[in-house]
Coordinates of C-alpha atoms in Angstrom, one line a residue:
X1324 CA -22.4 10.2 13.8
X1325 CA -22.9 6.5 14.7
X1326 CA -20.8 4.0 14.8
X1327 CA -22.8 2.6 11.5
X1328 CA -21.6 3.1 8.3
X1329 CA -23.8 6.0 6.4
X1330 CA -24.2 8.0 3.2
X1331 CA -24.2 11.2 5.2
X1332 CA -23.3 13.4 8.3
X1333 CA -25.3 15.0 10.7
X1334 CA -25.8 17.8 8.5
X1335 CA -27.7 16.1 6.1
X1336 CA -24.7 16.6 3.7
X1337 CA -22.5 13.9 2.0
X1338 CA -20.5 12.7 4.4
X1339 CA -17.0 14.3 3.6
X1340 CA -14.7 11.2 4.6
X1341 CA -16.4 9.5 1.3
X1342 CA -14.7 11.8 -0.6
X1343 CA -11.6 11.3 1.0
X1344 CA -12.3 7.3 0.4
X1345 CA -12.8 7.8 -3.7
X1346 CA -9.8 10.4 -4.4
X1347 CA -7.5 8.1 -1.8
X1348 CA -8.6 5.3 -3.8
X1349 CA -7.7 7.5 -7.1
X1350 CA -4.6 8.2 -5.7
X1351 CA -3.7 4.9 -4.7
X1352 CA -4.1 3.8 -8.6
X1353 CA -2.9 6.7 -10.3
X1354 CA 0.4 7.0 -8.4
X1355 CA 1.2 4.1 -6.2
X1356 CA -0.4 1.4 -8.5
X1357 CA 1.6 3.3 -11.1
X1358 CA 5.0 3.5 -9.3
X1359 CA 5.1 0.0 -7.9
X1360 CA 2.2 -2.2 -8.5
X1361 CA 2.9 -1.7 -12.6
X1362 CA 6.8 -2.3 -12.4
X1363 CA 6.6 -5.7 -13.6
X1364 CA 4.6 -5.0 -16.6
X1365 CA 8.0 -2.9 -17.7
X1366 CA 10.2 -5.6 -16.6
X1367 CA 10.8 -7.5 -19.6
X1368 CA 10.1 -4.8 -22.5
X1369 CA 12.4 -2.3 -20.4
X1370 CA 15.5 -5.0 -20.1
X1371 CA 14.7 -6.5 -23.2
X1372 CA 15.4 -3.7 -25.5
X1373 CA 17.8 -1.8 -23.3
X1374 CA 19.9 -5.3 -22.4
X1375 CA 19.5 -4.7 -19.1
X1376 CA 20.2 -7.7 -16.6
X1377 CA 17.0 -8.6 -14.3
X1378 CA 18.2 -8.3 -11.1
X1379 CA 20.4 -4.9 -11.7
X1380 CA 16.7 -3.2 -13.5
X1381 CA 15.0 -4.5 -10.5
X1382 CA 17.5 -2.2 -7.8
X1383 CA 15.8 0.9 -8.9
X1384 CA 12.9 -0.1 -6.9
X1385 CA 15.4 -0.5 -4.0
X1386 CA 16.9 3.2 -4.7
X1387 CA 13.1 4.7 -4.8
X1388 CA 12.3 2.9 -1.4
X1389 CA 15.6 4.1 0.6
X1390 CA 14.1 7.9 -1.0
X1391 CA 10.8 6.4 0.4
X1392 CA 12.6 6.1 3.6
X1393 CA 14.5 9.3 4.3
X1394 CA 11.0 10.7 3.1
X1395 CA 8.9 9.4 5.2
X1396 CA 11.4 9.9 8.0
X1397 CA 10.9 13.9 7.5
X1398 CA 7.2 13.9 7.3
X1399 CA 6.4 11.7 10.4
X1400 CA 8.0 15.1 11.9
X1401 CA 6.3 17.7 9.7
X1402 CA 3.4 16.5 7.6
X1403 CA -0.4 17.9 10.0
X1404 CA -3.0 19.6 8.8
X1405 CA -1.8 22.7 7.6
X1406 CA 0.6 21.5 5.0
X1407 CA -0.7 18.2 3.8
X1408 CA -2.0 19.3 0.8
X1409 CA 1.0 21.1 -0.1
X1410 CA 3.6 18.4 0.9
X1411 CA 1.5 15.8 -1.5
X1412 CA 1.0 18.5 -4.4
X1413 CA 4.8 19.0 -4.7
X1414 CA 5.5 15.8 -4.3
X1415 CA 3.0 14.4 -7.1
X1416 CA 4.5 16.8 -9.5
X1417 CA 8.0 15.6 -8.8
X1418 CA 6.3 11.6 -9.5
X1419 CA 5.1 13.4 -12.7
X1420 CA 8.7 14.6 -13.7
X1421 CA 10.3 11.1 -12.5
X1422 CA 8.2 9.2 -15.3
X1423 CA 8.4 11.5 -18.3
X1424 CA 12.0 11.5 -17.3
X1425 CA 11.8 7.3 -18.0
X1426 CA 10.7 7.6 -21.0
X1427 CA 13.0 9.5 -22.3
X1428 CA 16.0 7.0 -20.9
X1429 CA 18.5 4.6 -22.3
X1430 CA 20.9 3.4 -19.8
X1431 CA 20.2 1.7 -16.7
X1432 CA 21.6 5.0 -14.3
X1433 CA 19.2 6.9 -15.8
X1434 CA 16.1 5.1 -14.0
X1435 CA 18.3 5.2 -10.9
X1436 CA 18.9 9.1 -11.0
X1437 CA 14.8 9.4 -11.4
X1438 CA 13.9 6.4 -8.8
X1439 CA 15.1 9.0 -6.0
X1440 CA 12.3 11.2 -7.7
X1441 CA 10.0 8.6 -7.4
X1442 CA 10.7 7.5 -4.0
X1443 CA 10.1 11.2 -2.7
X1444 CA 6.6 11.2 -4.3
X1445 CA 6.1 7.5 -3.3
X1446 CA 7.0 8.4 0.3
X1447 CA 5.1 11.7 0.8
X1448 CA 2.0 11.7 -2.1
X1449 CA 0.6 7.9 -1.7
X1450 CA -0.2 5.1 1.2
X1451 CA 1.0 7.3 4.2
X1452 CA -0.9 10.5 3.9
X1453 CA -4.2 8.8 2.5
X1454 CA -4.2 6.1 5.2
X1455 CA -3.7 8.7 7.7
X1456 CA -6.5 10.9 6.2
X1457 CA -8.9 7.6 6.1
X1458 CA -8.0 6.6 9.9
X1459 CA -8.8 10.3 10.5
X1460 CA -12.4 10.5 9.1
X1461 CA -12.8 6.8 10.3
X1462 CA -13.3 5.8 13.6
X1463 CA -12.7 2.7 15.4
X1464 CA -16.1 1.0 15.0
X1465 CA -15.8 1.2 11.4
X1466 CA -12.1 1.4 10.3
X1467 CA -11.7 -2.2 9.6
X1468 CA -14.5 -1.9 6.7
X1469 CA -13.0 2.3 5.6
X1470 CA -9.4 0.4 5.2
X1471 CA -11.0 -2.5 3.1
X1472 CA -13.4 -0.1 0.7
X1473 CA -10.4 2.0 0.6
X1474 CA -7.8 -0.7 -0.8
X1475 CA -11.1 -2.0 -2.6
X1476 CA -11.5 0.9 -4.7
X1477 CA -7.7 0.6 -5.5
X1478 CA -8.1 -3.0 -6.9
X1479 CA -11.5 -1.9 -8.9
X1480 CA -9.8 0.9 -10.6
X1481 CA -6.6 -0.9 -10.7
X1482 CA -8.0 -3.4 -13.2
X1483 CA -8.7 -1.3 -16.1
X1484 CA -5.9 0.6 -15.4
X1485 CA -3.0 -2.2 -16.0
X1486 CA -4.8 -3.5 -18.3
X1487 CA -4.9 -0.2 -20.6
X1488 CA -0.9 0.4 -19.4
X1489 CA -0.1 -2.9 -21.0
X1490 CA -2.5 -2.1 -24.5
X1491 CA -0.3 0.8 -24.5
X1492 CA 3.0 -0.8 -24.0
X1493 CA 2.6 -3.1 -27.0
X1494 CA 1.3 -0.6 -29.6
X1495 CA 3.6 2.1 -28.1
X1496 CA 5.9 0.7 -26.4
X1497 CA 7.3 1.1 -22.8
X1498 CA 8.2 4.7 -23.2
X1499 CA 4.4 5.8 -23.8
X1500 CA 3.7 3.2 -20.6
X1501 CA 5.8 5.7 -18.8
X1502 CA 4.4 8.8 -20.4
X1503 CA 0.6 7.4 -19.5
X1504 CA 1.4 6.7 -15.9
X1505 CA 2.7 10.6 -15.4
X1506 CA -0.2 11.7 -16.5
X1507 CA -2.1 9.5 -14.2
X1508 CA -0.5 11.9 -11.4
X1509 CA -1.3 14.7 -13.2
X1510 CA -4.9 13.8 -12.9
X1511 CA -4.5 13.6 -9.0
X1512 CA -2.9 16.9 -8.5
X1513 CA -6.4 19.0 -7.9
X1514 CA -8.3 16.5 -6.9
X1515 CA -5.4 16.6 -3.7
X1516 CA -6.1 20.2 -3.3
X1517 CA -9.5 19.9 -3.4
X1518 CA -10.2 17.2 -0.7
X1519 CA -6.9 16.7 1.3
X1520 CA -9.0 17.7 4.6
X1521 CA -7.2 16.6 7.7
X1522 CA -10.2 15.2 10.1
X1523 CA -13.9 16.1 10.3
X1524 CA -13.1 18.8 12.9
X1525 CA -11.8 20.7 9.7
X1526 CA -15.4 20.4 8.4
X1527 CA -17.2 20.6 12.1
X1528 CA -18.5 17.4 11.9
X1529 CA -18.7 13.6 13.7
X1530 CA -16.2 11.1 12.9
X1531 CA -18.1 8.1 11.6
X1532 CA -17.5 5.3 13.9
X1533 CA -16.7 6.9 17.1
X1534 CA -19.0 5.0 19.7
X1535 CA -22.3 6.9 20.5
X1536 CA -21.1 8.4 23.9
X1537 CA -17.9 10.2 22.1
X1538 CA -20.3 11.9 19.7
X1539 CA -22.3 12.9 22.2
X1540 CA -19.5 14.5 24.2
X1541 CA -18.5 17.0 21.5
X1542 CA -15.3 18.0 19.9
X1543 CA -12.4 16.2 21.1
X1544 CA -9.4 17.6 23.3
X1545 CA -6.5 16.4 21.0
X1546 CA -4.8 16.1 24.6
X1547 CA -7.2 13.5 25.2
X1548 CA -6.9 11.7 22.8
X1549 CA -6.3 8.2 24.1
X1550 CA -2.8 6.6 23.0
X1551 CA 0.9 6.6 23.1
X1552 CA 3.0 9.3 21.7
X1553 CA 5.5 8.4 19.2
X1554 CA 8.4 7.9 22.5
X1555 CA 6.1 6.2 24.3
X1556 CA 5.0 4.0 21.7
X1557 CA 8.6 3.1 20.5
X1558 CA 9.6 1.7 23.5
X1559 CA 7.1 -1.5 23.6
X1560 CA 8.1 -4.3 22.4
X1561 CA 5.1 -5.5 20.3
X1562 CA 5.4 -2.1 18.1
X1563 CA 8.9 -3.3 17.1
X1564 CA 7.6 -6.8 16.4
X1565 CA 4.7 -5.4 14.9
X1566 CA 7.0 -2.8 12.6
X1567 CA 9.6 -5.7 11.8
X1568 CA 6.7 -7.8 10.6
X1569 CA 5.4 -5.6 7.9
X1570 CA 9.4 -5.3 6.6
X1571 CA 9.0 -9.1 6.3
X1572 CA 6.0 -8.9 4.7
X1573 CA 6.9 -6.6 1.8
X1574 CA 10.1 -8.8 1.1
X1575 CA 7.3 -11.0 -0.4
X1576 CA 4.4 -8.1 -1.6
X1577 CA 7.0 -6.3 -3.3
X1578 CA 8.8 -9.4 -5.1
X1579 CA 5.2 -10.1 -6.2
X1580 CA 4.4 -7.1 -7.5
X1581 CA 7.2 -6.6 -9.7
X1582 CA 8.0 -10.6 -10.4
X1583 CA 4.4 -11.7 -10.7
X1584 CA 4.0 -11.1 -13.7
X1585 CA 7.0 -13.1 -15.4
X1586 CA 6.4 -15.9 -13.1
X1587 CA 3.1 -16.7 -15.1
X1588 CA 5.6 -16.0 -18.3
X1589 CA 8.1 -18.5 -17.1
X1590 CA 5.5 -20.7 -16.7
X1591 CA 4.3 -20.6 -20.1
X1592 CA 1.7 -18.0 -20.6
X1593 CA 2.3 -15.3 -23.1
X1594 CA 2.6 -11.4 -21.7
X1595 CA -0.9 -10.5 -22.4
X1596 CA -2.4 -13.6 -20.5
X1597 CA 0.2 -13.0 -17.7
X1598 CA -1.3 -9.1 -17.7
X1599 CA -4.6 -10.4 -17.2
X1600 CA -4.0 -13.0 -14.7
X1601 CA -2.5 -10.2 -12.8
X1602 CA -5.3 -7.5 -13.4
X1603 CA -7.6 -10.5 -12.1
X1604 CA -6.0 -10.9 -9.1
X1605 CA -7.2 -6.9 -8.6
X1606 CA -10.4 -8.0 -9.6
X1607 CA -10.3 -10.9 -6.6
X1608 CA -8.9 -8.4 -4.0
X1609 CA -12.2 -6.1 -4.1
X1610 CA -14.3 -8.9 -2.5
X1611 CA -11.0 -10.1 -0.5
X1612 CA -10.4 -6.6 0.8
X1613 CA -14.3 -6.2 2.2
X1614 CA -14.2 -10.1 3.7
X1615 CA -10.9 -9.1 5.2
X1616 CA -12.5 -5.8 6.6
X1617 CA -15.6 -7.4 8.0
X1618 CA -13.9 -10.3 9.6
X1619 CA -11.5 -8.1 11.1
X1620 CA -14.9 -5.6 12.7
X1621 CA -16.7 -8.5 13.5
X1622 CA -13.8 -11.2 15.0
X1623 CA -10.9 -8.4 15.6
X1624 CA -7.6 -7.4 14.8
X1625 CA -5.9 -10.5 15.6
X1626 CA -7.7 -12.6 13.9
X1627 CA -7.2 -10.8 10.8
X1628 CA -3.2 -10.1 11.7
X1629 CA -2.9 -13.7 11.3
X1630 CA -5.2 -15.1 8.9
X1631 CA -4.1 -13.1 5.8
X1632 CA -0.3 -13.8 6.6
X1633 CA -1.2 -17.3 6.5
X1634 CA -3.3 -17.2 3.3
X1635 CA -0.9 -15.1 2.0
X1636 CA 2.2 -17.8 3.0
X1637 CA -0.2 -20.3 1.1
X1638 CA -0.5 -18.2 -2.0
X1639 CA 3.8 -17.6 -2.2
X1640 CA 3.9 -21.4 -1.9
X1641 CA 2.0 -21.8 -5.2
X1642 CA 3.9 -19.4 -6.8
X1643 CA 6.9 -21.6 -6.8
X1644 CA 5.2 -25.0 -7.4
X1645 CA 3.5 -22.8 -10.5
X1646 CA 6.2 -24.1 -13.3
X1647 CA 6.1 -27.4 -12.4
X1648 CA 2.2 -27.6 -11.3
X1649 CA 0.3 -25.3 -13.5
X1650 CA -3.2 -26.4 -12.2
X1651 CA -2.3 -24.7 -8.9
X1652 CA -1.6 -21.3 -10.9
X1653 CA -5.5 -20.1 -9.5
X1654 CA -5.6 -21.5 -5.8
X1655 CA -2.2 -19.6 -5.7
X1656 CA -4.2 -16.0 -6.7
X1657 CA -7.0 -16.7 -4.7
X1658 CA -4.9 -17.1 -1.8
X1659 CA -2.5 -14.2 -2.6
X1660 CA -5.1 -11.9 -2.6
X1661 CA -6.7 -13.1 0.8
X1662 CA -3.2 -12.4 2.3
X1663 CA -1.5 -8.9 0.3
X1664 CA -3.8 -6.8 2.5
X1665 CA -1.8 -7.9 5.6
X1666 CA -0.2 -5.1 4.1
X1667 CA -1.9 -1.9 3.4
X1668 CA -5.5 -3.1 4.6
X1669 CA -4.1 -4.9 8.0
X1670 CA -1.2 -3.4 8.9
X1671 CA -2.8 0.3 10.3
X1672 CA -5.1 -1.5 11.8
X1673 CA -2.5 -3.3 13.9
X1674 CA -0.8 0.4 15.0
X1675 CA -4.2 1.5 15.8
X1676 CA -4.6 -1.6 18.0
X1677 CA -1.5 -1.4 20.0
X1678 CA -1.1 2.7 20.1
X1679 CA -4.6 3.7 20.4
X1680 CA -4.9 7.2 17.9
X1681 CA -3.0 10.2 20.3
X1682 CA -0.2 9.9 17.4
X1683 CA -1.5 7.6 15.0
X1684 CA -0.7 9.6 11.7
X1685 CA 3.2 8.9 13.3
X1686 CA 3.1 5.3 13.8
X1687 CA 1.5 5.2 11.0
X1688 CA 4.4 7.2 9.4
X1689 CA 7.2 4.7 10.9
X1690 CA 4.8 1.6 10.0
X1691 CA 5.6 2.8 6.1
X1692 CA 9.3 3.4 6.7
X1693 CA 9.0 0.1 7.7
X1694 CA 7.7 -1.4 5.0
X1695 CA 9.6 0.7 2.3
X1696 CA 12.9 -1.2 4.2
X1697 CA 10.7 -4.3 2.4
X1698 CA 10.5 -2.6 -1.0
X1699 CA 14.5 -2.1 -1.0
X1700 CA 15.5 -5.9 -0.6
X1701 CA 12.4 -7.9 -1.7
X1702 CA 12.1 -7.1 -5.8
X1703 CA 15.9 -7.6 -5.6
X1704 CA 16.3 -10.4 -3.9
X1705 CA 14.1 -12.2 -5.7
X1706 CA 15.7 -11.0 -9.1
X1707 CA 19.0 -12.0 -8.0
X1708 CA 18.0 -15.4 -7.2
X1709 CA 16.0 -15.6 -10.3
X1710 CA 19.8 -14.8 -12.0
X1711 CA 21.6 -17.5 -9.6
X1712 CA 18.9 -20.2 -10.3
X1713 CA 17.3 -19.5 -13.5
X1714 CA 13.9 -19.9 -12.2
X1715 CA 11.5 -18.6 -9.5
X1716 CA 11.1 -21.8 -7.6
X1717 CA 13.7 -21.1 -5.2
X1718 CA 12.7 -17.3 -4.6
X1719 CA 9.1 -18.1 -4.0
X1720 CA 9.7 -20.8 -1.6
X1721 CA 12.4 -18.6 0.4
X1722 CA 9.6 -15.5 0.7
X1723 CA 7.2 -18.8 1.9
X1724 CA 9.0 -19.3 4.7
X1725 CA 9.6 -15.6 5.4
X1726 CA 5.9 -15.2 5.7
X1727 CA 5.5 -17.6 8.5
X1728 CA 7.2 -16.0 10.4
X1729 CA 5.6 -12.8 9.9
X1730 CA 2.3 -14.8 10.8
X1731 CA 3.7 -15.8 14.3
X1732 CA 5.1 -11.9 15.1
X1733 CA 2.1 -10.6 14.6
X1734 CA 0.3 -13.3 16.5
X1735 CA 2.4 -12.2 19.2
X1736 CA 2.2 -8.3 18.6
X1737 CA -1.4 -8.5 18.7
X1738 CA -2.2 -10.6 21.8
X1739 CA -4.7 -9.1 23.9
X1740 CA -2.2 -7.8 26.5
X1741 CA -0.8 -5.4 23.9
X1742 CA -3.5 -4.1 22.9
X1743 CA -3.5 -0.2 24.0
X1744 CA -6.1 1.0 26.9
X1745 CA -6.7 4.4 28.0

């Protein structure tokens, strides 16, 4: 295998880690999409009719990401190639139970008993194990571009899918919303035990994008493997500032996701323009996600570390000059999505960068934790100031600021005397 992008391996066969591409980008709808990226489509019918406060409907997204956390604690220890596919089917079919169990609630405890649920299938069935599976059947040459198709593919099928969740919602209400995302799951569950594969090894083939003389040399030693271990590794400094960026990142991804939405509402749009500003902003992020990929292939990681936290400091800043500016409502999208994949697209990229790939699938591991100590503060935050304030202003140029700062850490962590060489 080159380190070119193609259809196929040396085989002549398909080339396996294409698969794993489509059903990560399946999974990355179906489940995350549905557990997080959805939220705020709920937000308003959920509290509405149940006369539940804002900022107390948005903690269940904090309970599900300290789950997420505790969970992805205990797989960066146990989840390799032998039980993958069982940790992630077990875990999916407890993400199908959490949402037929909230659409059958009534009272605000209920979504917090099932959030734990949902943060155990969030932790161990979604972004960790299929970003580990892409890096794996991805190498260096070509990661940048695997990362970006990969997120890609989630924006593309993201956009029908919110769109039918909010059809849904108003002719069935929020309770069929729920039912319709557990079957989403449900839909992943074989397609996980068909084409969880661990690496090409599994399938005796090249890794696309290993440089020319790596192929040549054969199988790899996996005690060769250049990089840190995960003790190694956590004792530099630029994987802690690396790591604390992405928690400072998600304060702001995961407000979005979940206060996006009524943000365009507050600002006058009704619910089913809001839905479709949002499902647009998908529909931007499949040409953002390639552009961020190339650029980060072609100029390097640093570049792209610091780009997309600027664009996406930009984009927050619009949010809150939205209500009173309207007119900036679509520079403020554009710009969003040219910065969210700092998160998901960027942020493995940057572990890969400083650790090299010995133990990638762990820093990888501790790089979600990370960002799951995000999820538990950022929706919340922002709720609760929404309550103190009575408008998003305030909350949107707060998570500004935070991103700023996130832009100069990973500046830092990224420099080209961090970078990891064998």
């Amino acid at each position: 295998m080159t380190n070119k992008m193609k259809l196929r391996d040396e085989n002549g066969k398909i080339y396996f880690g294409w698969y794993i591409l489509i059903v990560s980008a399946l999974i990355g709808t179906l489940i995350y999409n549905g557990i997080i990226s959805t939220s705020g489509v709920f937000m308003l019918p959920v509290t509405t009719e149940l006369g539940i406060p804002v900022g107390a409907f948005s903690f269940y997204i904090s309970i599900l990401s300290v789950a997420n956390i505790i969970t992805l604690y205990i797989i960066s220890r146990k989840l390799n190639k032998n039980n993958i596919k069982k940790i992630m089917i077990i875990t999916g079919t407890l993400g199908v139970l959490s949402f037929v169990g909230f659409s059958f609630s009534t009272q605000i405890w209920h979504f917090y008993a099932l959030a734990v649920l949902q943060g155990i299938c969030f932790g161990a069935c979604t972004m960790t194990p299929c970003t580990i599976l892409v890096s794996n059947w991805f190498g260096p040459k070509v990661r940048g571009k695997a990362m970006s198709f990969y997120i890609a593919g989630i924006s593309l099928i993201g956009m029908g899918v919110i769109n039918i969740l909010n059809m849904i919602i108003m002719r069935s209400g929020w309770r069929g919303g729920y039912l319709f995302c557990a079957a989403g799951i449900l839909i992943c569950l074989p397609l996980m035990a068909k084409f969880a594969v661990w690496s090409p090894a599994d399938k005796g083939v090249a890794r696309m994008g290993d440089a020319e003389e790596a192929v040549e040399a054969g199988p790899v030693d996996p005690n060769a493997i250049p990089g840190y271990t995960a003790k190694e590794g956590l004792r530099k400094p630029a994987v802690w500032v690396a790591l604390i960026s992405c928690v400072l990142l998600v304060l702001a991804s995961s407000s979005m996701l979940q206060h996006g939405i009524p943000t365009f509402i507050m600002a006058g749009k009704s619910p089913t323009i809001a839905t479709f500003i949002s499902s647009l902003i998908s529909v931007i992020m499949i040409g953002t996600n390639l552009i961020v990929g190339w650029a980060i292939d072609k100029f390097g990681v640093r570049f792209g570390a610091v780009a997309t936290c600027a664009f996406f400091a930009l984009g927050t800043l619009g949010y809150a000059m939205v209500a009173d500016m309207p007119g900036l409502m679509y520079p403020s999208i554009i710009l969003y999505a040219f910065g969210v994949p700092a998160v998901n697209t960027v942020s493995p990229l940057i572990m890969a960068y400083i650790c090299g790939e010995k133990e990638i699938h762990k820093f990888i591991s501790y790089m979600n934790m990370l960002i799951a100590v995000g999820g538990i503060f950022g929706a919340a935050i922002v709720g609760t100031m929404f309550d103190v304030t009575g408008g998003y202003k305030v909350p949107w140029l707060v998570m500004a600021g935070i991103l700023v700062i996130a832009s100069i850490m990973r500046a830092v962590a990224t420099s080209r005397k961090n970078k990891y060489a064998a």
